[in-house]
Amino acid sequence: MNEISPGNDAVAQAAERLLRATADHVPCPPVRDLIGSDDVKAAYAVQELLTARRLADGARVTGRKIGLTSPAVQRQLGVDQPDFGVLFADMSVADGASVPVGTLLQPKVEAEIAFVLGADLAEGPLDDAQIRAAVAHAVPALEIVDSRIADWDITFGDTVADNGSSALYVLGTPARTLSEFEPVEAAMTLDRHDETVSSGDGAACLGDPLTALAWLARTARDVGDPLRAGQVVLSGALGPMVPAVAGDVFTARITGLGTVSVRFHASAGEAAGNEGASA
């Protein structure tokens, strides 16, 4: 495998460590020994290197994800701001589809509101009115997060470098315009089979999911890569994330919006191994 960047600087080394974990399908140690726990610039520099590598390999960007929108999680990691990662086309999973657990490392599921943009957010004041007008519609969503860092031993720097600990996302139905649906008023329940395992509401996401979208719009423009029409934005978890294993079926319900679900199954190799172990 080619090195992601020449030289031995800390950012390139961190990117290479995460890239190797993905390629080898083995979680790696945290990268904060290389870039620090709270060096925002260094963490996003690692993420940018990994994004550039994916684009060079033919990946297509479909939007962004926002993370660390919960005050409780921010306090846990000692940060006072959310973070973001990049969504790619091959991260999209159809509503109700089944995901092979073996393609992931240590997956967890969280429910959130996704916004699909109908206009660019590149110019203008990016105030509340402009943000609302730019949203074509909202849909219920599941994000399947997955850390390349062993045992989810992450700080702010680790998760930002690791593309916001992202893996896959699922968009549900139906689509609602903001004249039909008010994100901050939404209530969410996430069920595993028939048991509710997570719950929350729109206010849990930076006080309002549209506030999270506004933060991302300004941040993305500041870094020179503004949000564009047609992109999907996962606005942040409405409740705690839940670990996923083979056999799990998750369904999220967001009031005023709709439902979205995903299944997890054992990979062919895992299934064969389990059959051999029980023989």
Coordinates of C-alpha atoms in Angstrom, one line a residue, residues 109-110 188-200 239-243 248-251:
V109 CA -26.2 3.1 15.9
E110 CA -27.6 6.6 16.6
M188 CA -37.1 10.3 18.9
T189 CA -37.2 6.7 20.0
L190 CA -34.7 4.1 18.8
D191 CA -35.9 0.4 19.2
R192 CA -33.7 -2.7 19.0
H193 CA -36.2 -5.3 18.0
D194 CA -39.2 -4.3 20.3
E195 CA -37.2 -2.7 23.0
T196 CA -36.5 1.1 23.2
V197 CA -32.8 1.5 23.7
S198 CA -32.3 5.2 23.1
S199 CA -34.5 8.3 23.2
G200 CA -34.2 12.0 22.9
G239 CA -30.1 10.3 21.8
P240 CA -27.3 8.0 23.0
M241 CA -25.7 5.7 20.5
V242 CA -26.1 1.9 20.9
P243 CA -23.7 -0.9 20.0
D248 CA -29.9 -6.7 15.6
V249 CA -32.8 -4.8 14.0
F250 CA -33.0 -1.1 14.7
T251 CA -35.9 1.2 14.0

